[in-house]
PDB file of C-alpha atoms in Angstrom:
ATOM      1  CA  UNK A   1     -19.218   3.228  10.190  1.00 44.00           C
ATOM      2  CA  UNK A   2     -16.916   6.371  10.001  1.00 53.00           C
ATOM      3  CA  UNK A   3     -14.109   4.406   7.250  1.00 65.00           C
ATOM      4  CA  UNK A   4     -11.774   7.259   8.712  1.00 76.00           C
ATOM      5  CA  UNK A   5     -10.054   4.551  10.847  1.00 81.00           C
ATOM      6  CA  UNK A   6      -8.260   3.051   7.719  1.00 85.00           C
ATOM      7  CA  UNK A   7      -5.858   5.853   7.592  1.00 89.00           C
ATOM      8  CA  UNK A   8      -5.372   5.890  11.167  1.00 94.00           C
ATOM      9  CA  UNK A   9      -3.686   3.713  14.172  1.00 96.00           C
ATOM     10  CA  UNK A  10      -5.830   1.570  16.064  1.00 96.00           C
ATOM     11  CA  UNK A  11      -5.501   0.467  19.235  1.00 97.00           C
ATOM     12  CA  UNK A  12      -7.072  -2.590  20.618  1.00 96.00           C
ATOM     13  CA  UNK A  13      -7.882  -2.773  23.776  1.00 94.00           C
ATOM     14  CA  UNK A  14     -10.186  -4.462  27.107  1.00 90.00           C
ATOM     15  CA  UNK A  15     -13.164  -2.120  27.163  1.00 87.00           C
ATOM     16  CA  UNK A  16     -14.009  -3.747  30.747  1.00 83.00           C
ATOM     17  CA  UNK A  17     -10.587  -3.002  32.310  1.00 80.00           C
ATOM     18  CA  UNK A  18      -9.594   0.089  34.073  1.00 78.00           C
ATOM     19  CA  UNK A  19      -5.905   0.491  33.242  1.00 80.00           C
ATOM     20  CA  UNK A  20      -7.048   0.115  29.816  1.00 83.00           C
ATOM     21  CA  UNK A  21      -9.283   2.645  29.752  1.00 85.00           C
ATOM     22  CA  UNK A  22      -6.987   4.920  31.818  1.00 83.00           C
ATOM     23  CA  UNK A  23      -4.215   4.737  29.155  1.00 88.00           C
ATOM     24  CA  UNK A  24      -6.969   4.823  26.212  1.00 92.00           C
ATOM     25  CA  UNK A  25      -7.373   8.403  27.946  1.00 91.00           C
ATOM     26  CA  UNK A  26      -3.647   8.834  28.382  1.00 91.00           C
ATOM     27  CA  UNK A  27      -3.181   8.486  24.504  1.00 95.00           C
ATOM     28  CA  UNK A  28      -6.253  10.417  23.837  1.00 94.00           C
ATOM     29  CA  UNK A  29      -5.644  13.528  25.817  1.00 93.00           C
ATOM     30  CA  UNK A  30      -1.839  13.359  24.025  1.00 94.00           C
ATOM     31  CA  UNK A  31      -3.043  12.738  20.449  1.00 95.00           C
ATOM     32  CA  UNK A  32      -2.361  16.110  19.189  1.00 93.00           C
ATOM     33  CA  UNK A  33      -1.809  14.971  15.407  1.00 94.00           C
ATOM     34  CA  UNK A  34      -5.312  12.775  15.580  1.00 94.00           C
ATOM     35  CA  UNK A  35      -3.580   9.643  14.647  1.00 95.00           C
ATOM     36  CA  UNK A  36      -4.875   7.428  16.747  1.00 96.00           C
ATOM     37  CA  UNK A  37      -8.929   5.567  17.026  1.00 96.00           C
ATOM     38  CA  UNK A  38      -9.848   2.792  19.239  1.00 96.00           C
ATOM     39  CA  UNK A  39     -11.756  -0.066  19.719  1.00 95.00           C
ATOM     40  CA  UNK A  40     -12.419  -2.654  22.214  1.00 95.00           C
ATOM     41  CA  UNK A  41     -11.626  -5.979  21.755  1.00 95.00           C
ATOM     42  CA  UNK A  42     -14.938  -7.021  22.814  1.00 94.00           C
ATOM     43  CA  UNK A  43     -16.235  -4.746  20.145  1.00 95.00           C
ATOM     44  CA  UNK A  44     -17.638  -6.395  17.016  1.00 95.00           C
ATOM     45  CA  UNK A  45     -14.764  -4.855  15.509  1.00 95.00           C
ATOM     46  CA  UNK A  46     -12.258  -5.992  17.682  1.00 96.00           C
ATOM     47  CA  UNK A  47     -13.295  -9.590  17.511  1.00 96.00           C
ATOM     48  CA  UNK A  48     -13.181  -9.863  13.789  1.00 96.00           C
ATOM     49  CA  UNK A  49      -9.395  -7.841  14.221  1.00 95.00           C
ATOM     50  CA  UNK A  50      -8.736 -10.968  16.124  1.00 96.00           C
ATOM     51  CA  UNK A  51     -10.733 -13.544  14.166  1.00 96.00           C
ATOM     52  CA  UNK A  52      -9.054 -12.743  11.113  1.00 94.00           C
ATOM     53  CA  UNK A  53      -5.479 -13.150  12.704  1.00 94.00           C
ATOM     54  CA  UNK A  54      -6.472 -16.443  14.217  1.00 95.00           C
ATOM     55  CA  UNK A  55      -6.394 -14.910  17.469  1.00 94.00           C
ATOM     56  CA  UNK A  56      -7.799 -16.119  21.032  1.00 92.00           C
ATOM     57  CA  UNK A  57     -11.261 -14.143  20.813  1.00 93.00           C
ATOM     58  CA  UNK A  58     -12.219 -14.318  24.895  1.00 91.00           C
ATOM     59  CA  UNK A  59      -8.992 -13.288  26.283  1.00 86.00           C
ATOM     60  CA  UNK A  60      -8.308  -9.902  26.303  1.00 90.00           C
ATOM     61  CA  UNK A  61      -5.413  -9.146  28.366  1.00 87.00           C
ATOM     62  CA  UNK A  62      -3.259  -8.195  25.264  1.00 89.00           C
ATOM     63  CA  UNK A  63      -3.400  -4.767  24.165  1.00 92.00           C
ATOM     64  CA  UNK A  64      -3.090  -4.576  19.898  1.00 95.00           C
ATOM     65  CA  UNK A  65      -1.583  -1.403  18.005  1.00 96.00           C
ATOM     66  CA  UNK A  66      -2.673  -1.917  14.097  1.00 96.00           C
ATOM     67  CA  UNK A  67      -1.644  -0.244  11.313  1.00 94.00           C
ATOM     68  CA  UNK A  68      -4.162  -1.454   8.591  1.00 91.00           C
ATOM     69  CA  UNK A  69      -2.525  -2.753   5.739  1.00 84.00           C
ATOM     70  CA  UNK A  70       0.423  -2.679   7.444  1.00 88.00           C
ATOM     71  CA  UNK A  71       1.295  -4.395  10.512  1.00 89.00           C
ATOM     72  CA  UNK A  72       0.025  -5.070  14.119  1.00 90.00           C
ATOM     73  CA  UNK A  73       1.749  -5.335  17.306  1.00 91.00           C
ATOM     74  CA  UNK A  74       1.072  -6.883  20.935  1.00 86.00           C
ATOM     75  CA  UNK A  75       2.179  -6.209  24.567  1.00 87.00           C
ATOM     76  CA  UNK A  76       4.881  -4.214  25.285  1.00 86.00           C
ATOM     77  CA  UNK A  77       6.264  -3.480  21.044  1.00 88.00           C
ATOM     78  CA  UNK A  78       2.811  -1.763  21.086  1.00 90.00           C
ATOM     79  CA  UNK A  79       3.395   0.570  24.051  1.00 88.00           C
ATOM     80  CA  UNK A  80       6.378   1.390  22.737  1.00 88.00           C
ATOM     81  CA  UNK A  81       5.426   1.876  19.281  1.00 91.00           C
ATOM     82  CA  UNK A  82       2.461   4.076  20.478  1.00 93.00           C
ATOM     83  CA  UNK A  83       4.930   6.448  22.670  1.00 91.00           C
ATOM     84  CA  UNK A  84       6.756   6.775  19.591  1.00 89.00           C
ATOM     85  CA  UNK A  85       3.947   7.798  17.106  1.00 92.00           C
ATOM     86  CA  UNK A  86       3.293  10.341  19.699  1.00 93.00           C
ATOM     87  CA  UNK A  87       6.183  11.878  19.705  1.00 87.00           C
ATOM     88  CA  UNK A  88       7.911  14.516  21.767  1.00 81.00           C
ATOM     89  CA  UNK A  89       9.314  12.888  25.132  1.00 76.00           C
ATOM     90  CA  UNK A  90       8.141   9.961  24.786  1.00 72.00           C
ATOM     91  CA  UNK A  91      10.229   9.042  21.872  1.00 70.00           C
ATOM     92  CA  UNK A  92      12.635   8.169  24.968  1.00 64.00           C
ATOM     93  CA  UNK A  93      10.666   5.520  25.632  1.00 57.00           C
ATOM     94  CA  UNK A  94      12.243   4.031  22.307  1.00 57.00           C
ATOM     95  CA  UNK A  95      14.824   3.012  24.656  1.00 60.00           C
ATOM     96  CA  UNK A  96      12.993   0.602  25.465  1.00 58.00           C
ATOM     97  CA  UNK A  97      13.341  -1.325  21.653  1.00 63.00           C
ATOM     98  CA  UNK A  98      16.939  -2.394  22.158  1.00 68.00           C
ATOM     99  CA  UNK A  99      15.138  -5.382  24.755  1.00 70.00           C
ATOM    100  CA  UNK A 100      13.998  -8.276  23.394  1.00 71.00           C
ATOM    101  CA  UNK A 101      10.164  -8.024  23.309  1.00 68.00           C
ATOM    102  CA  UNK A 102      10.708 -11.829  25.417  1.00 74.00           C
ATOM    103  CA  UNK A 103      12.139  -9.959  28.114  1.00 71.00           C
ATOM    104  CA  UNK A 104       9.713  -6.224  27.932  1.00 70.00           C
ATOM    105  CA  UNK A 105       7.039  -8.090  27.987  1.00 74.00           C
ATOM    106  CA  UNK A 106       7.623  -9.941  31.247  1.00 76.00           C
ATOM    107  CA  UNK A 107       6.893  -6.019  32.771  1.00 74.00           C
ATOM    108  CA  UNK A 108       3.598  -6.047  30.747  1.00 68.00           C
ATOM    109  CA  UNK A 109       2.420  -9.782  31.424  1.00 71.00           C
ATOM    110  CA  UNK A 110       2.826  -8.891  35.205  1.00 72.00           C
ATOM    111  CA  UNK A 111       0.879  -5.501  34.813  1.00 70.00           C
ATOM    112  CA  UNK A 112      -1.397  -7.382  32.910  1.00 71.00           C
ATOM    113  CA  UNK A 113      -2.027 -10.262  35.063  1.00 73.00           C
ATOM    114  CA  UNK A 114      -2.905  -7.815  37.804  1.00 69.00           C
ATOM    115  CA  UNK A 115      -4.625  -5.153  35.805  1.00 64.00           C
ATOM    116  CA  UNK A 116      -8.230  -5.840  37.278  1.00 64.00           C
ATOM    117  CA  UNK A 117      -6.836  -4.909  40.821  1.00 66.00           C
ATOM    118  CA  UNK A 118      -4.680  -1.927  39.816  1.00 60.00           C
ATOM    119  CA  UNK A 119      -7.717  -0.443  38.235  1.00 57.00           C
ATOM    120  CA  UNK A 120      -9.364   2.917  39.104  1.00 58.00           C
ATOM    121  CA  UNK A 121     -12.998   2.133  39.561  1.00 54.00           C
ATOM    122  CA  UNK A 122     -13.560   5.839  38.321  1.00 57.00           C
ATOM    123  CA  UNK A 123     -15.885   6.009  34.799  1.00 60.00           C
ATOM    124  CA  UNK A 124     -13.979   8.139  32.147  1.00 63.00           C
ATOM    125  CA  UNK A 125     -16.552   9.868  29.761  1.00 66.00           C
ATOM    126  CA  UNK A 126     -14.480  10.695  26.283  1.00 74.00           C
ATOM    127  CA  UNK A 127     -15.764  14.188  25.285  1.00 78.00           C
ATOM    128  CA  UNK A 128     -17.882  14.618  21.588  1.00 81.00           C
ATOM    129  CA  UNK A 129     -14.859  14.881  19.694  1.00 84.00           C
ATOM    130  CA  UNK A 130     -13.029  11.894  21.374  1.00 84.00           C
ATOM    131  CA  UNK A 131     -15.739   9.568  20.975  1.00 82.00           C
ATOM    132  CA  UNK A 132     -15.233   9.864  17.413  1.00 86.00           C
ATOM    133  CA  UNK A 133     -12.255   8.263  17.750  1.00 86.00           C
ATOM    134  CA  UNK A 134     -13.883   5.119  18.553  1.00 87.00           C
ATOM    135  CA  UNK A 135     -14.428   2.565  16.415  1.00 87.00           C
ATOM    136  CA  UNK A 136     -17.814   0.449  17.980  1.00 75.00           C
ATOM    137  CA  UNK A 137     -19.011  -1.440  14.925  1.00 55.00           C
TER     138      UNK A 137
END
């Protein structure tokens, strides 16, 4: 397994769920620095990123941003801390940080809750170099 991903952000995510995918691609196609890999959480490597946090392991309507050695985040602090990384315009989105993460998250519980049905049913193939951004052990 590539060991580039300690150095890196990782973002956790439903490898089964369109939106999820959609914005995996979203943050791909904007990582311009190459600071970002991925994994699902149904991954090997996703489930011992929950295991060891004493997470649930089956549900996987939370979307992680993890900073190895560092710190993780869920739901909504996540996106925002992910806009941020990226930089550029959507810094703005750091707005967003003066809510509590109670009340931001209510916006990504309800996306969440409904993700399955919001999904494009369209299959997004990651080119070569993207797909070594992807952590599958």
């Amino acid at each position: 397994m590539q060991e580039d991903w300690q150095h890196k952000y990782i973002v956790f995510f439903d490898g089964e769920c369109g939106v999820c995918n959609f914005w995996v691609q979203w943050i791909l196609e904007r990582d311009k620095k190459d600071q970002f890999m991925f994994a699902s959480l149904q991954s090997d490597f996703g489930q011992k990123f929950l295991s060891e946090r004493g997470l649930e392991a089956k549900v996987f309507n939370t979307l992680y941003l993890w900073k190895p050695s560092q710190y993780y985040m869920i739901k909504s602090r996540a996106v925002l801390q992910i806009a941020s990384i990226l930089g550029g315009i959507y810094t703005l989105s750091g707005i967003g940080k003066i809510l509590p993460p109670s009340f931001s998250d209510i916006f990504y519980d309800m996306i969440s809750r409904n993700r399955m049905k919001l999904a494009n049913q369209k299959c997004y193939l990651p080119t070569p170099q993207q797909r070594k951004k992807f952590i599958e052990v």
